[in-house]
Short mmCIF file of C-alpha atoms in Angstrom, two decimals:
data_model
loop_
_atom_site.label_atom_id
_atom_site.label_comp_id
_atom_site.label_asym_id
_atom_site.label_seq_id
_atom_site.Cartn_x
_atom_site.Cartn_y
_atom_site.Cartn_z
CA MET J 4 -194.37 -115.97 123.58
CA GLY J 5 -196.56 -113.00 122.67
CA CYS J 6 -196.97 -112.12 126.36
CA ILE J 7 -193.48 -110.61 126.41
CA LYS J 8 -195.14 -107.18 126.52
CA ASP J 9 -196.56 -108.05 129.96
CA VAL J 10 -193.13 -108.79 131.45
CA PRO J 11 -191.46 -105.78 133.11
CA THR J 12 -187.91 -104.96 132.10
CA LEU J 13 -185.50 -106.29 134.72
CA ARG J 14 -183.66 -103.28 136.17
CA GLY J 15 -182.51 -104.49 139.57
CA ASP J 16 -185.10 -103.73 142.23
CA ASN J 17 -187.94 -105.58 140.47
CA TYR J 18 -186.41 -109.05 140.23
CA THR J 19 -189.24 -110.79 142.14
CA GLU J 20 -192.00 -109.35 139.94
CA TRP J 21 -189.94 -109.96 136.79
CA ARG J 22 -189.36 -113.63 137.65
CA LYS J 23 -193.05 -114.22 138.36
CA LYS J 24 -194.02 -112.79 134.97
CA VAL J 25 -191.29 -114.76 133.18
CA ASP J 26 -192.43 -118.02 134.78
CA LEU J 27 -196.03 -117.28 133.78
CA ALA J 28 -194.96 -116.57 130.20
CA PHE J 29 -193.09 -119.89 130.04
CA VAL J 30 -196.14 -121.77 131.35
CA CYS J 31 -198.41 -120.12 128.78
CA ALA J 32 -195.93 -120.98 126.02
CA GLU J 33 -195.62 -124.57 127.36
CA VAL J 34 -191.82 -124.35 127.59
CA ASP J 35 -191.57 -124.09 131.40
CA TRP J 36 -190.31 -127.69 131.57
CA ALA J 37 -187.03 -126.59 129.95
CA VAL J 38 -186.09 -124.57 133.06
CA ASP J 39 -185.79 -127.63 135.31
CA THR J 40 -184.98 -130.26 132.68
CA PRO J 41 -181.31 -130.77 131.74
CA GLN J 42 -180.31 -131.41 128.15
CA PRO J 43 -180.82 -135.10 127.27
CA PRO J 44 -177.54 -137.07 127.39
CA LYS J 45 -176.45 -138.66 124.16
CA PRO J 46 -176.52 -142.46 124.36
CA THR J 47 -173.21 -144.25 124.15
CA GLU J 48 -172.60 -145.55 120.67
CA PRO J 49 -172.01 -149.30 120.38
CA VAL J 50 -168.48 -150.57 119.91
CA ARG J 51 -167.67 -153.78 118.05
CA GLU J 52 -165.44 -155.92 120.18
CA ASP J 53 -163.07 -158.56 118.89
CA LYS J 54 -165.31 -161.38 120.10
CA ASP J 55 -168.40 -160.00 118.30
CA ASP J 56 -169.31 -161.82 115.12
CA ASP J 57 -171.46 -160.21 112.42
CA ALA J 58 -174.71 -161.31 114.05
CA ALA J 59 -173.74 -159.90 117.45
CA TRP J 60 -172.63 -156.63 115.92
CA GLU J 61 -175.85 -156.24 113.93
CA LYS J 62 -177.82 -156.89 117.12
CA LYS J 63 -175.94 -154.11 118.91
CA LYS J 64 -176.69 -151.65 116.09
CA ARG J 65 -180.39 -152.61 116.07
CA GLU J 66 -180.63 -152.03 119.83
CA TYR J 67 -178.86 -148.67 119.51
CA ALA J 68 -181.02 -147.35 116.66
CA PRO J 69 -184.18 -146.59 118.72
CA LEU J 70 -182.07 -145.01 121.48
CA GLU J 71 -180.42 -142.73 118.94
CA MET J 72 -183.76 -141.79 117.38
CA SER J 73 -185.31 -141.05 120.78
CA TYR J 74 -182.32 -138.90 121.73
CA THR J 75 -182.45 -136.99 118.45
CA LEU J 76 -186.13 -136.13 118.94
CA GLU J 77 -185.83 -135.25 122.64
CA ASN J 78 -182.68 -133.22 122.14
CA LYS J 79 -184.22 -131.24 119.29
CA LYS J 80 -187.27 -130.51 121.46
CA TRP J 81 -185.08 -129.39 124.36
CA VAL J 82 -182.76 -127.25 122.22
CA THR J 83 -185.74 -125.47 120.64
CA ALA J 84 -187.45 -124.77 123.99
CA ASN J 85 -184.17 -123.71 125.62
CA LYS J 86 -183.40 -121.34 122.74
CA LYS J 87 -186.86 -119.73 122.99
CA CYS J 88 -186.54 -119.27 126.75
CA MET J 89 -183.05 -117.76 126.51
CA ALA J 90 -184.11 -115.32 123.79
CA PHE J 91 -187.22 -114.36 125.77
CA ILE J 92 -185.24 -113.69 128.96
CA LYS J 93 -182.54 -111.64 127.25
CA ASN J 94 -185.18 -109.43 125.64
CA THR J 95 -186.72 -108.59 129.03
CA ILE J 96 -183.48 -107.51 130.73
CA GLU J 97 -181.98 -104.03 130.56
CA HIS J 98 -179.12 -103.98 128.06
CA ALA J 99 -176.48 -102.91 130.59
CA ILE J 100 -177.49 -105.76 132.91
CA VAL J 101 -177.71 -108.53 130.34
CA ASP J 102 -174.14 -107.79 129.22
CA SER J 103 -172.88 -108.38 132.77
CA ILE J 104 -174.40 -111.87 133.07
CA ALA J 105 -172.16 -114.74 131.97
CA GLU J 106 -173.46 -116.91 129.15
CA CYS J 107 -174.87 -120.34 130.00
CA ALA J 108 -175.80 -123.35 127.88
CA SER J 109 -179.14 -123.90 129.64
CA VAL J 110 -181.89 -121.51 130.65
CA GLY J 111 -182.04 -123.09 134.12
CA LYS J 112 -178.41 -122.21 134.89
CA TYR J 113 -178.87 -118.76 133.33
CA LEU J 114 -181.78 -118.00 135.66
CA GLU J 115 -179.69 -119.16 138.63
CA LYS J 116 -176.96 -116.67 137.71
CA ILE J 117 -179.53 -113.88 137.41
CA LYS J 118 -181.01 -114.76 140.81
CA SER J 119 -177.57 -114.82 142.41
CA GLN J 120 -176.72 -111.43 140.95
CA PHE J 121 -179.91 -109.78 142.17
CA THR J 122 -180.13 -111.30 145.65
CA GLY J 123 -178.32 -108.26 147.06
CA SER J 124 -180.59 -105.88 145.16
CA SER J 125 -183.66 -107.61 146.57
CA LYS J 126 -182.34 -107.21 150.10
CA ILE J 127 -181.74 -103.50 149.53
CA TYR J 128 -185.24 -103.12 148.09
CA ALA J 129 -186.73 -104.96 151.09
CA ILE J 130 -184.97 -102.57 153.47
CA GLN J 131 -186.35 -99.62 151.50
CA LEU J 132 -189.88 -101.02 151.71
CA LEU J 133 -189.60 -101.59 155.45
CA LYS J 134 -188.36 -98.03 155.98
CA GLN J 135 -191.28 -96.68 153.95
CA LEU J 136 -193.79 -98.74 155.92
CA VAL J 137 -192.41 -97.55 159.26
CA THR J 138 -192.08 -93.88 158.33
CA LYS J 139 -195.04 -93.43 155.96
CA LYS J 140 -197.61 -90.83 157.05
CA TYR J 141 -201.06 -90.01 155.76
CA THR J 142 -201.13 -86.32 154.83
CA GLY J 143 -204.45 -86.13 153.03
CA GLY J 144 -205.01 -85.36 149.40
CA GLY J 145 -205.01 -87.91 146.60
CA ARG J 146 -207.97 -90.27 146.68
CA GLY J 147 -208.21 -90.30 150.44
CA ILE J 148 -207.29 -92.68 153.19
CA ARG J 149 -208.51 -95.79 151.38
CA GLU J 150 -205.78 -95.35 148.77
CA HIS J 151 -203.25 -94.73 151.56
CA ILE J 152 -204.18 -98.02 153.25
CA LEU J 153 -204.04 -99.93 149.96
CA ARG J 154 -200.57 -98.56 149.22
CA MET J 155 -199.27 -99.69 152.60
CA SER J 156 -200.89 -103.09 152.13
CA ASN J 157 -199.29 -103.45 148.69
CA MET J 158 -195.87 -102.56 150.07
CA ALA J 159 -196.23 -105.20 152.76
CA ALA J 160 -197.31 -107.78 150.16
CA LYS J 161 -194.12 -107.17 148.15
CA LEU J 162 -191.97 -108.31 151.08
CA LYS J 163 -193.23 -111.91 151.19
CA PRO J 164 -191.89 -113.07 147.78
CA MET J 165 -188.44 -111.75 148.70
CA ASP J 166 -188.20 -113.72 151.92
CA ALA J 167 -190.86 -115.68 153.79
CA ASP J 168 -189.41 -114.41 157.07
CA LEU J 169 -190.20 -110.83 156.01
CA GLU J 170 -193.95 -111.40 155.73
CA LEU J 171 -195.75 -108.93 157.99
CA LYS J 172 -198.48 -110.30 160.20
CA PRO J 173 -201.88 -108.61 159.67
CA ALA J 174 -201.88 -107.26 163.24
CA LEU J 175 -198.51 -105.56 162.72
CA LEU J 176 -199.64 -104.02 159.43
CA VAL J 177 -202.75 -102.67 161.14
CA HIS J 178 -200.58 -101.06 163.83
CA LEU J 179 -198.34 -99.50 161.15
CA VAL J 180 -201.40 -98.07 159.41
CA MET J 181 -202.69 -96.65 162.68
CA ALA J 182 -199.29 -95.11 163.42
CA SER J 183 -199.29 -93.46 159.99
CA LEU J 184 -202.48 -91.48 160.69
CA GLN J 185 -202.36 -87.80 161.58
CA LYS J 186 -203.67 -86.34 164.85
CA GLU J 187 -207.07 -85.72 163.26
CA PHE J 188 -207.65 -89.47 163.64
CA ASP J 189 -206.63 -89.65 167.30
CA THR J 190 -210.20 -90.35 168.44
CA PHE J 191 -210.52 -93.14 165.91
CA VAL J 192 -207.21 -94.69 167.01
CA VAL J 193 -208.20 -94.50 170.68
CA ASN J 194 -211.49 -96.22 169.90
CA TYR J 195 -209.61 -98.95 168.03
CA ASN J 196 -207.22 -99.49 170.93
CA MET J 197 -210.18 -99.94 173.27
CA GLN J 198 -211.67 -102.69 171.10
CA PRO J 199 -211.03 -106.22 172.45
CA GLU J 200 -210.81 -107.85 169.03
CA ARG J 201 -208.04 -107.42 166.48
CA TRP J 202 -208.78 -105.95 163.10
CA ASP J 203 -207.46 -107.02 159.74
CA ILE J 204 -206.51 -104.63 156.96
CA GLU J 205 -209.97 -104.83 155.41
CA LYS J 206 -211.77 -103.83 158.55
CA ILE J 207 -209.43 -100.95 159.17
CA ALA J 208 -210.69 -99.47 155.93
CA MET J 209 -213.47 -98.22 158.19
CA CYS J 210 -211.12 -95.28 158.63
CA VAL J 211 -212.80 -93.96 155.51
CA GLN J 212 -215.93 -93.40 157.54
CA GLY J 213 -213.87 -91.56 160.14
CA GLU J 214 -212.41 -89.37 157.43
CA ASP J 215 -215.90 -88.51 156.19
CA ILE J 216 -216.89 -87.46 159.71
CA ILE J 217 -213.80 -85.27 160.02
CA LYS J 218 -214.43 -83.80 156.60
CA PHE J 219 -218.00 -82.91 157.54
CA SER J 220 -216.86 -81.25 160.76
CA TYR J 221 -214.55 -78.98 158.73
CA GLY J 222 -217.27 -78.10 156.26
CA GLY J 223 -215.91 -80.28 153.47
CA PHE J 224 -212.21 -79.54 154.04
CA LEU J 225 -209.39 -81.41 155.76
CA ASN J 226 -206.49 -79.45 157.21
CA TYR J 227 -203.18 -81.23 157.74
CA VAL J 228 -200.01 -79.82 159.20
CA LYS J 229 -196.70 -80.81 157.64
CA ASP J 230 -193.33 -79.15 158.21
CA ASN J 231 -195.11 -76.48 160.31
CA LYS J 232 -197.12 -75.40 157.26
CA LYS J 233 -200.84 -75.90 156.99
CA LYS J 234 -202.10 -77.58 153.82
CA ASN J 235 -205.76 -77.48 152.84
CA PHE J 236 -207.26 -80.30 150.76
CA ASN J 237 -210.69 -79.94 149.21
CA GLN J 238 -212.33 -83.34 149.62
CA GLY J 239 -215.48 -82.56 147.65
CA ASN J 240 -217.58 -79.94 145.95
CA GLN J 241 -220.53 -80.20 148.35
CA SER J 242 -221.50 -76.89 149.87
CA SER J 243 -221.64 -76.43 153.60
CA SER J 244 -223.09 -73.78 155.84
CA SER J 245 -220.04 -73.95 158.10
CA LYS J 246 -217.03 -71.80 157.37
CA PRO J 247 -214.13 -73.71 155.71
CA HIS J 248 -210.76 -73.74 157.38
CA GLY J 249 -208.87 -72.78 154.26
CA LYS J 250 -209.26 -72.08 150.60
CA ALA J 251 -209.90 -74.79 148.06
CA PRO J 252 -207.08 -75.27 145.57
CA MET J 253 -207.69 -73.66 142.20
#
């Protein structure tokens, strides 16, 4: 269970990622079977009836002995695995949250309660991601447009584990990326719209080449307008004979 350090602390909006890491930790520790396996039922002890003579009673006890031994071993194995899983889970949940979750005898039921409690949080988080995808704009800076595209792709990927119906089709994601580009990429977008084939998110990374062309045309600088204020981003230290459209940040 040493991989506990790789499991994020459950805070509310990261339930999907937390559960994936918890399941992986259980698999690595070979205790994942305890999640779906109920506690072994104790076998019914034999009862001596009035008609049973000594021989019949001894036979009943002999037949019960291996059942009792098997139960003892299986139950001990289950209790140990269940205890490890419960302790692991409780140590990866924020203290305020773990106190609000009702105690359960089995780790399987405990995980069901956690899932039920955070279903609403996951829906809220999904709505937030969708809003970000629709409204996100590329404003330059950072590591360039490649990083911008990867961020949008990662946000879209987070929707699928929450609900299969929320998975964005590649074509829709490409359109969202195109819509997020500033007017400096209008020529690129027009060229894309004129193409007969559809692009996937990998091919649209060709926008990087378009950014390089724009950067060269501005002498190594990209100017973006946001909130009616011009922002200048130095995209490299290469010198250019053309006059820059702004000062490089100090």
